Amino acid sequence: MTTLISSLSRRRLLLGTAAGAAAISTFTPTRFAIGQTAKLKVGLMLPYSGTYASLGNNITDAFKLRLAEVGGKLGGREVEFVQLDDESAPPKAKDNAARLLTKDKVDVLVGTVHSGVAMGMAAVAREENTLMVCPNAGAGALTGKNCSPNVFRTSFTNWQPGYACGPMLIKDGKKTVVTMTWNYPAGTEQIDGFKQSFTAAGGTVIKEILLDFPKVEFQAYLTEIAALKPDAVFVFFSGDGAVKFIKDYAGAGLKAKIPLYGTGFLTDGVLQAVGNDAEGIKTALHYVPDLDNAVNKKFVAAFKAATKREADVFAVQGYDTCTLLSVGLDAVKGDAKAGRTLYSTMQNTIVDSPRGRFTISAAHNPIQDFYVRQVKGGKDVLLGLAVKALADPATGCNMG
Ligand code: PHB
């Protein structure tokens, strides 16, 4: 960490001078041979092992797919990737991010999936004044009380999908609910968002069950739920944990008795693995693979052709991360340290995403539509709009 801090202070000193400012406005990437420009180093700090590995892989592959579509360059510079497996381990987050910046000397940080890891990364990105784009993790503080001019998110805040879900259950006549999730910000913030809109519309949460991340010993809780007989169960689980939960829920005989709902992360990317056990699950999310727009149709086909896998929300977020970086860096000729010009270009971009067009809030989080979906015939299908242009309240954000 000492190296990180001292390199930081040196940069601040440089930027504080007129010479530093002039150097930035006339930026030309380092040339290492005639006609060749230094590569832009992108650090992909994502989970490539553990329960969220498939999410990290889809983000990575879709980012690279989009990069190929825009000609393989960002801001006129060829891209070199440095990939780091963050293991969804918050205690390692700061050291990992610092290593990417000081040892690997990446120009841009992209990551991550896990809210706790993303907060550690963002603390380092802020300290180092390095552009960071978060392609998944929904920690509210990232674009709330810890918001920062150099930190952007192309995904969601945990509050958004949770909040979008409440009315869906009320419309289905479900008034009493047991919630269940992992005890870390993604789980607790999504359940809080859900409770806000669900209880405001007359629903009651009769029991909240929390497990440590990434535990998957669900059995005793499922027995308890069967005895409580709520109208419905509402959960956040994702990745391998979601696969296990959906299978155990059906295995415990609850599927036919108590309808299962959740934020859409429950079913995205897991449907092939769970088969019939997921049939009928209703969720809300900012993406559905069958969305009828040209960008989505092209994306779904291209992702399948490139990876032999189905597109999901995580792939969309990786794809859009590259789009946003491409627009921003093109505007500053590849100068990832351009600061205000770069950040204001990014904030004012309307991203033409497979999820539909979205804008970016002053706190740097997407303002986007949420959809009601249901698993039918092994696929998530669109049932309708849940909430139009939902913006996170960004409580406590002050960009300074
Ligand atoms: C998070 O940790 O913020 C998170 C992880 C996986 C998801 C959604 C959110 O599917």
Coordinates of N, CA, C and O and ligand atoms in Angstrom, one line a residue, residues 52 55 113-116 136-139 156 158 184-186 190 236-239 265 314, ligand 1:
Y52 N -19.6 -17.1 -8.3 CA -19.9 -16.1 -9.3 C -19.0 -16.2 -10.6 O -18.9 -15.3 -11.4
L55 N -20.5 -15.5 -14.0 CA -20.9 -14.1 -14.2 C -19.6 -13.3 -14.7 O -19.7 -12.6 -15.6
V113 N -18.1 -8.1 -9.7 CA -19.5 -8.7 -9.5 C -19.9 -8.5 -8.1 O -21.1 -8.2 -7.9
H114 N -19.1 -8.8 -7.1 CA -19.5 -8.8 -5.7 C -19.4 -7.4 -5.1 O -18.4 -6.7 -5.2
S115 N -20.5 -7.0 -4.4 CA -20.6 -5.7 -3.8 C -19.5 -5.3 -2.9 O -18.9 -4.2 -2.9
G116 N -19.1 -6.3 -2.0 CA -18.0 -6.0 -1.0 C -16.7 -5.8 -1.7 O -15.9 -4.9 -1.3
N136 N -21.2 -4.9 -12.7 CA -22.3 -5.6 -12.0 C -22.6 -5.1 -10.6 O -23.7 -4.7 -10.4
A137 N -21.6 -5.3 -9.7 CA -21.9 -5.1 -8.3 C -22.8 -3.9 -8.0 O -22.6 -2.8 -8.4
G138 N -23.9 -4.2 -7.2 CA -24.9 -3.2 -7.0 C -24.8 -2.4 -5.7 O -25.7 -1.6 -5.4
A139 N -23.7 -2.5 -4.9 CA -23.6 -1.8 -3.6 C -24.1 -0.3 -3.8 O -23.5 0.5 -4.6
F156 N -26.6 -1.5 -12.1 CA -27.8 -1.2 -11.2 C -27.3 -1.0 -9.8 O -26.2 -1.3 -9.5
N158 N -28.4 -2.2 -6.0 CA -29.2 -3.3 -5.5 C -30.6 -2.9 -5.2 O -31.5 -3.7 -5.3
Y184 N -25.0 -10.0 2.9 CA -24.0 -9.0 2.5 C -24.7 -8.0 1.7 O -25.9 -8.2 1.3
P185 N -24.1 -6.8 1.3 CA -24.9 -5.7 0.7 C -25.9 -6.1 -0.4 O -27.0 -5.6 -0.6
A186 N -25.4 -7.0 -1.3 CA -26.3 -7.4 -2.5 C -27.6 -7.9 -1.9 O -28.7 -7.6 -2.4
Q190 N -31.0 -5.6 -1.7 CA -32.1 -6.0 -2.6 C -33.4 -6.3 -1.9 O -34.5 -5.9 -2.3
F236 N -32.9 -13.2 -3.1 CA -31.8 -12.9 -4.0 C -30.7 -14.0 -3.8 O -30.2 -14.2 -2.6
F237 N -30.5 -14.8 -4.8 CA -29.3 -15.6 -4.9 C -28.9 -15.5 -6.4 O -29.6 -15.1 -7.3
S238 N -27.6 -15.9 -6.7 CA -27.1 -15.7 -8.0 C -26.0 -16.7 -8.2 O -25.4 -17.3 -7.3
G239 N -25.7 -17.0 -9.5 CA -24.6 -17.9 -9.8 C -24.9 -19.3 -9.4 O -26.0 -19.8 -9.4
F265 N -31.6 -11.9 -11.0 CA -30.4 -12.6 -10.9 C -30.5 -14.1 -10.5 O -29.7 -14.9 -10.7
F314 N -25.6 -10.4 -17.2 CA -24.2 -10.1 -16.9 C -23.4 -9.8 -18.2 O -22.6 -8.9 -18.2
Ligands
PHB1 C1 -23.5 -8.0 -5.9 O1 -22.7 -8.5 -5.0 O2 -23.7 -6.8 -5.9 C2 -24.2 -8.9 -6.8 C3 -23.7 -10.2 -7.1 C4 -24.4 -11.0 -8.0 C5 -25.6 -10.5 -8.6 C6 -26.1 -9.3 -8.3 C7 -25.4 -8.4 -7.4 O3 -26.2 -11.3 -9.5

